[in-house]
Coordinates of N, CA and C in Angstrom, one line a residue:
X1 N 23.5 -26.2 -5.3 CA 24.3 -25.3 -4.6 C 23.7 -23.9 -4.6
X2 N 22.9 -23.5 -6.0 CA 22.5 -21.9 -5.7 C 21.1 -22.2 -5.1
X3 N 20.6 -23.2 -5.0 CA 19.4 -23.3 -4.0 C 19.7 -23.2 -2.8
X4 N 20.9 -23.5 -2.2 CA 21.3 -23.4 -1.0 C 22.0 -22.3 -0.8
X5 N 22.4 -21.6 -1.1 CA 22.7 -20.2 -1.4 C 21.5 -19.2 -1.1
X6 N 20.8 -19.3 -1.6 CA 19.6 -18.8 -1.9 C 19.1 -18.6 -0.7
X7 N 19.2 -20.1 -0.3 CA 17.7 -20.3 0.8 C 19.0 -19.9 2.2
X8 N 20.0 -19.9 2.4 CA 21.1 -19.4 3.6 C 20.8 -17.7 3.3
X9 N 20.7 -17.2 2.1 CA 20.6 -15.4 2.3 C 19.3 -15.4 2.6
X10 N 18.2 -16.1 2.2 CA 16.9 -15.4 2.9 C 16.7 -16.1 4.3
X11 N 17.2 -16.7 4.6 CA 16.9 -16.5 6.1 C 17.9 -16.0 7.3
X12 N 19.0 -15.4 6.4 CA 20.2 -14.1 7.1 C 19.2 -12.9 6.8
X13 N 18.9 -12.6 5.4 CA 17.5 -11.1 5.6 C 16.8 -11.8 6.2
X14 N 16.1 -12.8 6.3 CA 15.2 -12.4 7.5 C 15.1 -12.3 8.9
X15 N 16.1 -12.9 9.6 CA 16.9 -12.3 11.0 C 17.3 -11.1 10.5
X16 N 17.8 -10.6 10.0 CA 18.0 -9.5 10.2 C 16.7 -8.3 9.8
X17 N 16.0 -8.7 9.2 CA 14.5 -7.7 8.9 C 13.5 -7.8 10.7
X18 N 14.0 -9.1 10.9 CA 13.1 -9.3 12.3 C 13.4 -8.3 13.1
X19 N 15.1 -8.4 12.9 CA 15.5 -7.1 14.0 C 15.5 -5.9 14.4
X20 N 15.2 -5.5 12.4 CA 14.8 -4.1 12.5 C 13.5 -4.0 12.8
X21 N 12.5 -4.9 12.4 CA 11.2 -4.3 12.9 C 11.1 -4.6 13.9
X22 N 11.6 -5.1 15.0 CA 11.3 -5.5 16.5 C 11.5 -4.3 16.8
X23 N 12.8 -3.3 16.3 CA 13.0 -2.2 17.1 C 12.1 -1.2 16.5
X24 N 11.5 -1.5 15.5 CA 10.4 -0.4 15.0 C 9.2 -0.5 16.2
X25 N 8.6 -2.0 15.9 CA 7.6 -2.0 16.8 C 7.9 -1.5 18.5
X26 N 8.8 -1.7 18.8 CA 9.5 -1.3 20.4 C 9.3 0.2 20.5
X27 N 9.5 0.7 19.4 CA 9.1 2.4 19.2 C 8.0 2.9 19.0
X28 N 7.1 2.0 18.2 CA 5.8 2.5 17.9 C 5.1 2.6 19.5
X29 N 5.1 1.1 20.2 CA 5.0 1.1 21.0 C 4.5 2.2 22.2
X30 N 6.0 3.0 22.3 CA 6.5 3.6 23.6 C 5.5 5.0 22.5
X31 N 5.4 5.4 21.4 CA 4.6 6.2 21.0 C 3.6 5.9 21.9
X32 N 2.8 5.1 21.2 CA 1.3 4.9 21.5 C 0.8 4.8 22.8
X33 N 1.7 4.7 23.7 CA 1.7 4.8 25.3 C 2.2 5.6 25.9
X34 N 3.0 6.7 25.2 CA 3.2 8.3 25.5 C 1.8 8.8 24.8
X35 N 1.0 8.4 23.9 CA 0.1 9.3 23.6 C -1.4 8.6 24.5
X36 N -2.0 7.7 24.9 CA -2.4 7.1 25.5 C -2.6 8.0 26.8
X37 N -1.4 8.0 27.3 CA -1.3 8.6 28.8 C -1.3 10.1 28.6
X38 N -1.2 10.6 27.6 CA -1.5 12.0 27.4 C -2.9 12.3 27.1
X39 N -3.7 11.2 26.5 CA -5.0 12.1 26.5 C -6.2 11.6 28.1
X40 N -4.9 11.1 29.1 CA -5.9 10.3 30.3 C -6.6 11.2 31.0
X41 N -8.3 11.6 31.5 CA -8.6 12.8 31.6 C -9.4 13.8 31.1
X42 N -8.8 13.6 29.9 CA -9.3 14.3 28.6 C -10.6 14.3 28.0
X43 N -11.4 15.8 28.4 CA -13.0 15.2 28.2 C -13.0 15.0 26.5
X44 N -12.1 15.5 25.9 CA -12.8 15.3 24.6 C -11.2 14.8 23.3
X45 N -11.0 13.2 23.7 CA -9.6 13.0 23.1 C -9.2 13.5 21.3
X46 N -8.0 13.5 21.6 CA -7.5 14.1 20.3 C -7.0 13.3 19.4
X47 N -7.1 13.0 18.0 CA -6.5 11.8 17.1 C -5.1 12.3 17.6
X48 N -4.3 11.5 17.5 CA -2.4 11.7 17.6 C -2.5 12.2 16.0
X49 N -1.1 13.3 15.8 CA -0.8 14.3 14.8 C -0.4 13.2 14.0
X50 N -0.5 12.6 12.3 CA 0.1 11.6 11.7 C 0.4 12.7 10.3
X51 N 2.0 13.0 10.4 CA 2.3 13.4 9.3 C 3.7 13.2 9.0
X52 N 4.3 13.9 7.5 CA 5.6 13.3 7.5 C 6.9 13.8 8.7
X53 N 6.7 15.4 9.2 CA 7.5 15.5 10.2 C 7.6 14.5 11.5
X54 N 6.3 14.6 12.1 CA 6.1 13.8 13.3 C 6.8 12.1 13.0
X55 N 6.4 11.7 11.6 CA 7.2 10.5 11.7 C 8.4 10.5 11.4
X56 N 9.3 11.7 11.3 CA 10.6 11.3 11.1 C 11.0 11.8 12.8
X57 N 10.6 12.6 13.5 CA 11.0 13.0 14.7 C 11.0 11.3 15.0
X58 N 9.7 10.9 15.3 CA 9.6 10.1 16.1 C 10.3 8.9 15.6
X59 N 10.6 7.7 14.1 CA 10.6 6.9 13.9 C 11.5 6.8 12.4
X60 N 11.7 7.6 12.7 CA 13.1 8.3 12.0 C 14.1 7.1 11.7
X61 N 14.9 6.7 13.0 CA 16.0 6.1 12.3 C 15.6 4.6 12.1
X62 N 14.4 3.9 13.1 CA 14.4 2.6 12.6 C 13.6 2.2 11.3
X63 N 13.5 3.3 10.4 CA 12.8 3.2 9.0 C 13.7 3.6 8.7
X64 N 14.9 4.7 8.9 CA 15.7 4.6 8.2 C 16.7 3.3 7.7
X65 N 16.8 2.9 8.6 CA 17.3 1.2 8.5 C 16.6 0.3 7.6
X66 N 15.4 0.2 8.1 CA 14.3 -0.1 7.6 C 14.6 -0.3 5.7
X67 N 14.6 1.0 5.0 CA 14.4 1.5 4.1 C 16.2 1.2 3.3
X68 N 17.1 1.1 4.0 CA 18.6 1.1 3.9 C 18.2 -1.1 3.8
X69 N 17.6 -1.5 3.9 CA 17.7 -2.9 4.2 C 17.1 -3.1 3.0
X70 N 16.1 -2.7 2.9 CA 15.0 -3.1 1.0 C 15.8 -2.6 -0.1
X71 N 16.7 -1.5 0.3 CA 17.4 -1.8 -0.9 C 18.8 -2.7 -1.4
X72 N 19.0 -3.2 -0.2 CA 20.2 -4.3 0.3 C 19.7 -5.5 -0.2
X73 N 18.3 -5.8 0.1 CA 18.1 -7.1 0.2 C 16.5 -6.7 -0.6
X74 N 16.4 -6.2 -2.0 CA 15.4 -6.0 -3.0 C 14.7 -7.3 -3.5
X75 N 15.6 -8.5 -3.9 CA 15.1 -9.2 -4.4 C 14.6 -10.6 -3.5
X76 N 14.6 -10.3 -2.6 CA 14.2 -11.4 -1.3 C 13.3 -11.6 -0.9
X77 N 12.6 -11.8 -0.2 CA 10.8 -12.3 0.6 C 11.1 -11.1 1.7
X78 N 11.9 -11.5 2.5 CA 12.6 -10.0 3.3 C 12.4 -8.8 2.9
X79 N 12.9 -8.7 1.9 CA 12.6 -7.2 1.2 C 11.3 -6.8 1.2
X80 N 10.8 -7.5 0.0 CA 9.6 -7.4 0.0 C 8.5 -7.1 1.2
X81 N 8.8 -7.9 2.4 CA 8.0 -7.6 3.6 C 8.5 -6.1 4.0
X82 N 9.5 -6.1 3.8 CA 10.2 -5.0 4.9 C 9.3 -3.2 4.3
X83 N 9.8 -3.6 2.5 CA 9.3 -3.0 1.7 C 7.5 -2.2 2.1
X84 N 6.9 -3.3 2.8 CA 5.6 -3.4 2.8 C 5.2 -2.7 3.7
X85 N 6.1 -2.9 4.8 CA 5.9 -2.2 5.9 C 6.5 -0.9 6.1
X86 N 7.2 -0.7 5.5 CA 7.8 0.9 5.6 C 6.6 1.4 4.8
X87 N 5.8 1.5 3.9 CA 4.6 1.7 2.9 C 3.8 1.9 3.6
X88 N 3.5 0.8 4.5 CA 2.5 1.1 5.4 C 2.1 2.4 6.2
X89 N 3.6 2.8 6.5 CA 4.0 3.7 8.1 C 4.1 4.7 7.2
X90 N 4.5 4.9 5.8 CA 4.4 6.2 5.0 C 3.1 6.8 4.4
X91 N 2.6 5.6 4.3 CA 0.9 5.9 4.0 C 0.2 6.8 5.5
X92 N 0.4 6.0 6.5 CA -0.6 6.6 7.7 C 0.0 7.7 8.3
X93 N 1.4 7.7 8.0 CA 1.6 9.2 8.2 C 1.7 10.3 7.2
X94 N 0.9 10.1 5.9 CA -0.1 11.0 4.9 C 1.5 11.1 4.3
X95 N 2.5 10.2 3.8 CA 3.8 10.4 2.9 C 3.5 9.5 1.5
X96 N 2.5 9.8 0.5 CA 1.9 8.4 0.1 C 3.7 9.0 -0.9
X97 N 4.0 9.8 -1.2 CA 5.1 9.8 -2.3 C 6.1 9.0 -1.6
X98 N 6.6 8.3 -0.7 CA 7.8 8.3 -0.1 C 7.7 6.5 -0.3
X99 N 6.2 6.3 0.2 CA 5.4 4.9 0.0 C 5.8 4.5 -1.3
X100 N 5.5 5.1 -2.0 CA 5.3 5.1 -3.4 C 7.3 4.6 -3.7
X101 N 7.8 5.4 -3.5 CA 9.0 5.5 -3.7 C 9.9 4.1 -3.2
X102 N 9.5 3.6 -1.9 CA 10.2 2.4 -1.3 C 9.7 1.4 -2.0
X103 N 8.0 1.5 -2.8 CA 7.5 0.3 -3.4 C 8.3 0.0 -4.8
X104 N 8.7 1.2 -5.5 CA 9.1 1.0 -6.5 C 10.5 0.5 -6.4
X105 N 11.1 0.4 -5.2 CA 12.4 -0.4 -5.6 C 12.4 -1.7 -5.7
X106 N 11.3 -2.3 -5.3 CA 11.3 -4.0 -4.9 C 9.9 -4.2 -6.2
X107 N 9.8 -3.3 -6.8 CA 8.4 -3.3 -8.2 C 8.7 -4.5 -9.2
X108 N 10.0 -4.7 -9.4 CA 9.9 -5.7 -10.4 C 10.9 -6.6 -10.4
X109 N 10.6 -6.7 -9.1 CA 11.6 -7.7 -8.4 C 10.9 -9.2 -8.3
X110 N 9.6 -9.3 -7.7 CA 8.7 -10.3 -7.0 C 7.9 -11.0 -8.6
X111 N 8.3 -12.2 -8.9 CA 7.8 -12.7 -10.2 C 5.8 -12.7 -10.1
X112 N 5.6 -12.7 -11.5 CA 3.9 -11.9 -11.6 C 3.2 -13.0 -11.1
X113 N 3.2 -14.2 -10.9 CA 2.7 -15.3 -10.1 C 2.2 -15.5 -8.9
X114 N 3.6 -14.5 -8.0 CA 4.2 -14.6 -6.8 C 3.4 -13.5 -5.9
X115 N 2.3 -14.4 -4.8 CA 1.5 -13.5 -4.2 C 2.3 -12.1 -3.8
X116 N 3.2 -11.9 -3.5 CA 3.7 -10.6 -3.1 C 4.1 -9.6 -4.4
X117 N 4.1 -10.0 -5.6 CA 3.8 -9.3 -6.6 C 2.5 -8.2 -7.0
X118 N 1.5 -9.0 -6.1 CA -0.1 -8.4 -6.4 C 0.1 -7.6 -5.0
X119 N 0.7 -8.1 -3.7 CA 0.1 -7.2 -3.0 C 1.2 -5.5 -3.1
X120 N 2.0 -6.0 -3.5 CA 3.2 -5.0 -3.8 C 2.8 -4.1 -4.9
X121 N 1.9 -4.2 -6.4 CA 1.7 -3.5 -7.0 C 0.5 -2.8 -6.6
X122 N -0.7 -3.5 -5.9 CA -1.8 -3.3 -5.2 C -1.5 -1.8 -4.2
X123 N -0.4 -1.6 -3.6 CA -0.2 -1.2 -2.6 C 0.8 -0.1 -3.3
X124 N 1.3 -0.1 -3.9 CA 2.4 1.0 -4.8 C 0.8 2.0 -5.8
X125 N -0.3 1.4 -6.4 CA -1.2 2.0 -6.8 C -2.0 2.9 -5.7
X126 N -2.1 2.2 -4.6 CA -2.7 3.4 -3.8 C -1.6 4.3 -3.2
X127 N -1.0 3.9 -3.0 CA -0.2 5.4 -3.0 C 0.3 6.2 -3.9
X128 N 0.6 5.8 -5.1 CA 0.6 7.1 -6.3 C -1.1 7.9 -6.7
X129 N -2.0 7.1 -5.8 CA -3.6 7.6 -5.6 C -3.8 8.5 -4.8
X130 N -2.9 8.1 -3.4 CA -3.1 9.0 -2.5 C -2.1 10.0 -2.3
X131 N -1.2 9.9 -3.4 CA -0.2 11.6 -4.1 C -1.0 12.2 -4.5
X132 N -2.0 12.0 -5.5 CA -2.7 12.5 -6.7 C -2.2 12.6 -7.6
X133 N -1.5 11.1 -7.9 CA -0.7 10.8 -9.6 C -1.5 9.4 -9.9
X134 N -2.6 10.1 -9.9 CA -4.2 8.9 -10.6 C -3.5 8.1 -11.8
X135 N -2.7 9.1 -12.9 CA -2.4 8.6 -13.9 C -1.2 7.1 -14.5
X136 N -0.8 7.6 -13.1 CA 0.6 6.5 -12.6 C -0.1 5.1 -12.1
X137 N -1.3 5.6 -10.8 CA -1.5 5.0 -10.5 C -2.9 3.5 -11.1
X138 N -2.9 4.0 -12.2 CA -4.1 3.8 -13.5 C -3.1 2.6 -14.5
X139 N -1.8 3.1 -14.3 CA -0.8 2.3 -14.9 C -0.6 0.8 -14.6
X140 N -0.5 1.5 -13.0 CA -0.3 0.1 -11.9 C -1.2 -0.5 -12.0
X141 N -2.4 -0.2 -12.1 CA -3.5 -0.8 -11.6 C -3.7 -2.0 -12.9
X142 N -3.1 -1.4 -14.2 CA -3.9 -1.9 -15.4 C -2.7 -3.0 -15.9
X143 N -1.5 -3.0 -15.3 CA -0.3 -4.3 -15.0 C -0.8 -5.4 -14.3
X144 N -1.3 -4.9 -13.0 CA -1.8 -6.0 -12.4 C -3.4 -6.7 -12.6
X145 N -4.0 -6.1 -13.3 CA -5.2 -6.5 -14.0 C -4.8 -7.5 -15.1
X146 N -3.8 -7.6 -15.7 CA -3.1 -8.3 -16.8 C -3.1 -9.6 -16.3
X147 N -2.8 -9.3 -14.5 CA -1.7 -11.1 -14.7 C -2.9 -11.8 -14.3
X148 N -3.6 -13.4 -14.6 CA -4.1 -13.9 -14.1 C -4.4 -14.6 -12.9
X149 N -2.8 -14.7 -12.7 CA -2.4 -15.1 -11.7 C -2.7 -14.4 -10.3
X150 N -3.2 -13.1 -10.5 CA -3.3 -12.1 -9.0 C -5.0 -11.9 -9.4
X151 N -5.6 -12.7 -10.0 CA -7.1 -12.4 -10.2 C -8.1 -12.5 -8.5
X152 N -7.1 -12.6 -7.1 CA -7.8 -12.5 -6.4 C -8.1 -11.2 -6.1
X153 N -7.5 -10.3 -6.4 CA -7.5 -9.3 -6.4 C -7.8 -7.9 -7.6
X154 N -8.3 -8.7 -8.8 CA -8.9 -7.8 -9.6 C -10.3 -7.3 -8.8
X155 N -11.0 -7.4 -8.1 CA -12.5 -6.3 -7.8 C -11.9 -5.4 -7.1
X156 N -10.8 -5.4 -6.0 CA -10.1 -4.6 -5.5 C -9.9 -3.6 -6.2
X157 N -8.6 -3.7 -7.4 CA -8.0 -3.1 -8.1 C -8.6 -2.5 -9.4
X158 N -10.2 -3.0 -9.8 CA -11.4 -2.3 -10.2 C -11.8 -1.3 -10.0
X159 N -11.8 -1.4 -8.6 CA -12.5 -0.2 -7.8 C -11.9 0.7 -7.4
X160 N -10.5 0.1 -7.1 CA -9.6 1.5 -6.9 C -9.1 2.3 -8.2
X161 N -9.2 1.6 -9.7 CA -8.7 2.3 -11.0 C -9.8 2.6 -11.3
X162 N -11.4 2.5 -11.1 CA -12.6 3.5 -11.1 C -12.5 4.6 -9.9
X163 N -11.8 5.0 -8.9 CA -11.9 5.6 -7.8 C -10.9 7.0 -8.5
X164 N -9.7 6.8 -9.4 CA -8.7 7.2 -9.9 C -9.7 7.8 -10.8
X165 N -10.4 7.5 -11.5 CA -10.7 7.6 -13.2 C -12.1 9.0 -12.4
X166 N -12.8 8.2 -11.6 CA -13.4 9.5 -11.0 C -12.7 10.5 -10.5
X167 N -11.3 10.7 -10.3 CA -10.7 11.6 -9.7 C -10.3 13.1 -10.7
X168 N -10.1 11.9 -12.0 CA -10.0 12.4 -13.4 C -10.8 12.9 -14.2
X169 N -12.4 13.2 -13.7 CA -13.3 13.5 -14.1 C -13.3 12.8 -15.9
X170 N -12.6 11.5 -15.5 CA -13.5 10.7 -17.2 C -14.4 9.3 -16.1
X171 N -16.0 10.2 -16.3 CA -16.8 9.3 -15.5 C -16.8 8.3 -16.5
X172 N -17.5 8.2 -17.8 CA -17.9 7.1 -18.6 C -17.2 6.3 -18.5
X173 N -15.7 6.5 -18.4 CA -14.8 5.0 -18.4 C -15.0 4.6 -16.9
X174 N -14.8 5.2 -15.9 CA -14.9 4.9 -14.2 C -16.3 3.9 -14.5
X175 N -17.4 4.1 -14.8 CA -18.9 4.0 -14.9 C -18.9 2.3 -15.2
X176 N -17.9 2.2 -16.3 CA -17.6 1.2 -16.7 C -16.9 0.4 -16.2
X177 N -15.8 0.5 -15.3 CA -14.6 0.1 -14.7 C -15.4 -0.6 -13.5
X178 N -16.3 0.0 -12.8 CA -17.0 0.1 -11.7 C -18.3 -0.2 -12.1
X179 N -19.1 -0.9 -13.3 CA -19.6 -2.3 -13.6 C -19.1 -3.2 -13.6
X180 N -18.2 -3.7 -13.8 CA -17.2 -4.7 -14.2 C -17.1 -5.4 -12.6
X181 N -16.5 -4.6 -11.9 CA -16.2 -5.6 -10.7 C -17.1 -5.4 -10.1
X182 N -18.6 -4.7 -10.3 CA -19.8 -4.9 -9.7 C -20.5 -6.4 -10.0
X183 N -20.7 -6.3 -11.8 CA -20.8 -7.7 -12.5 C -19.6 -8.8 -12.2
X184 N -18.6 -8.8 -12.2 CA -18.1 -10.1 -12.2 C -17.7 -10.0 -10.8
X185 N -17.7 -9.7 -10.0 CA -17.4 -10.1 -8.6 C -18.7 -9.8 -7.7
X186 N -19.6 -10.0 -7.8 CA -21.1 -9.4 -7.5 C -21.4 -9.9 -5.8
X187 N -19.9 -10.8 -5.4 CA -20.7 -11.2 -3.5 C -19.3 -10.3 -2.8
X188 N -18.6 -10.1 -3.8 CA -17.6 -9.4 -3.0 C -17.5 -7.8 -2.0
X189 N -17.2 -7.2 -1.3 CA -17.0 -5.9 -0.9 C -17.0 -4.8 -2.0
X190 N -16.1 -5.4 -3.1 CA -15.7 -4.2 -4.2 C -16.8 -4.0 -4.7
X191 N -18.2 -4.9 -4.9 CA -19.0 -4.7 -5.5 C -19.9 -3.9 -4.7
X192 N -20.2 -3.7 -3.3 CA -20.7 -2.6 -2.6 C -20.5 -1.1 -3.0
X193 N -18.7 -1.6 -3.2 CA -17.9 -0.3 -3.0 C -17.8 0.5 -4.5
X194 N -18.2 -0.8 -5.5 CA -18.5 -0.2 -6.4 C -20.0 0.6 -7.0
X195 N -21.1 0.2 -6.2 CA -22.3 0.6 -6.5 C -22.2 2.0 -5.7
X196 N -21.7 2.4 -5.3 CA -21.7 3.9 -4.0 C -21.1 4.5 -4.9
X197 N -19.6 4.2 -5.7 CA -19.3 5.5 -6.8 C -19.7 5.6 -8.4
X198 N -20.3 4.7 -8.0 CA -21.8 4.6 -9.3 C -22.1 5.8 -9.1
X199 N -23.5 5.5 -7.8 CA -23.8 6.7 -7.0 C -23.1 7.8 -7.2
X200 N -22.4 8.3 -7.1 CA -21.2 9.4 -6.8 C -21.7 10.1 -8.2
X201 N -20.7 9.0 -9.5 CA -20.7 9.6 -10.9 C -21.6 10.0 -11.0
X202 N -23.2 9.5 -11.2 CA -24.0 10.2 -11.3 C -24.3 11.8 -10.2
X203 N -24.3 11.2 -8.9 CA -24.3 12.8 -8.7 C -23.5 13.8 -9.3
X204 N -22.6 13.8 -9.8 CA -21.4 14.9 -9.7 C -21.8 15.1 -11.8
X205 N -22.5 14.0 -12.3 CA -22.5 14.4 -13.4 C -24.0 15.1 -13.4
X206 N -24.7 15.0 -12.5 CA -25.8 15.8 -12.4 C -25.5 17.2 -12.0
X207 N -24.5 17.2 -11.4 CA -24.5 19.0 -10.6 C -23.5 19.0 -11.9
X208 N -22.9 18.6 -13.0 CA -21.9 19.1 -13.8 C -21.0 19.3 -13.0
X209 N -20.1 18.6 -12.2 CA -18.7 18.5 -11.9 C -17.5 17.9 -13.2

């Protein structure tokens, strides 16, 4: 009976999450084709303004909804998605605190096994990165490095808690952090991405930054 319970509320959140992002995307939309047709002409086009006023002018109420639903439905696959996607839209419009804020309601909801556990902590660390709360985000980073279970995503989360640690000018530990997923993930991206702020530390420890 509470399996069927269960499985009746997550697929009422998720008609109803469909609904709100249909009407999110129906908005982004009519943006992207009001801004489209404004730069037609235009010898030299302009990025569209991405910040937190413009996104609440524009996209305001169906993230308000949005954000009114993850915490309704926190412990659900729904949530979580919904969760994900409001994060997204707070990130690209430069709100990483707000991101940060929606991830943390659904943080220790998704069991540590549970692929949306990694991408949920994964994604709550770069945005307390891209606040510049390195030290928060150094937290996250070092929970999800724990679980075995999300080990597809440790060179990622390497790279991003060496990206942090260089932000914090403690190069020796970054130096280190950013061997590690250079050495044990060595065909992956993170290991590129790790050899470049190799690079880096040493510049910046050469000019004495």
């Amino acid at each position: 009976v509470y399996e069927m319970v269960k499985k009746n509320q997550e697929e009422a959140a998720q008609a109803e999450r469909f609904e709100i992002e249909l009407a999110l995307e129906k908005k982004q939309q009519e943006i992207f084709e009001a801004e489209a047709k404004a730069q037609e002409g235009a010898k030299t086009p302009q990025l569209p303004v991405r910040n937190p006023e413009v996104l609440q002018a524009q996209l305001g109420e169906p993230l308000g909804r949005l954000e009114a639903f993850v915490k309704e439905n926190r412990s659900t696959v729904a949530g979580f998605l919904a969760a994900m996607t409001a994060s997204d839209l707070y990130l690209e419009y430069k709100a990483p605190a707000k991101a940060a804020e929606i991830l943390e309601t659904v943080r220790t909801e998704a069991a540590k096994k549970n692929v949306f556990y990694g991408l949920i902590q994964s994604q709550l660390g770069l945005a307390y990165s891209n606040a510049g709360a390195c030290d928060k985000a150094i937290e996250v980073y070092d929970q999800l490095l724990d679980v075995s279970a999300q080990k597809h995503l440790f060179g990622q989360t390497l790279v991003r808690k060496g990206a942090c640690l260089i932000e914090l000018q403690k190069y020796d530990e970054a130096a280190g952090v950013l061997r590690t997923a250079r050495t044990e993930y060595p065909e992956s991206s993170a290991a590129q991405t790790a050899e470049s702020f190799e690079r880096l530390i040493k510049i910046k420890k050469g000019r004495g930054e």
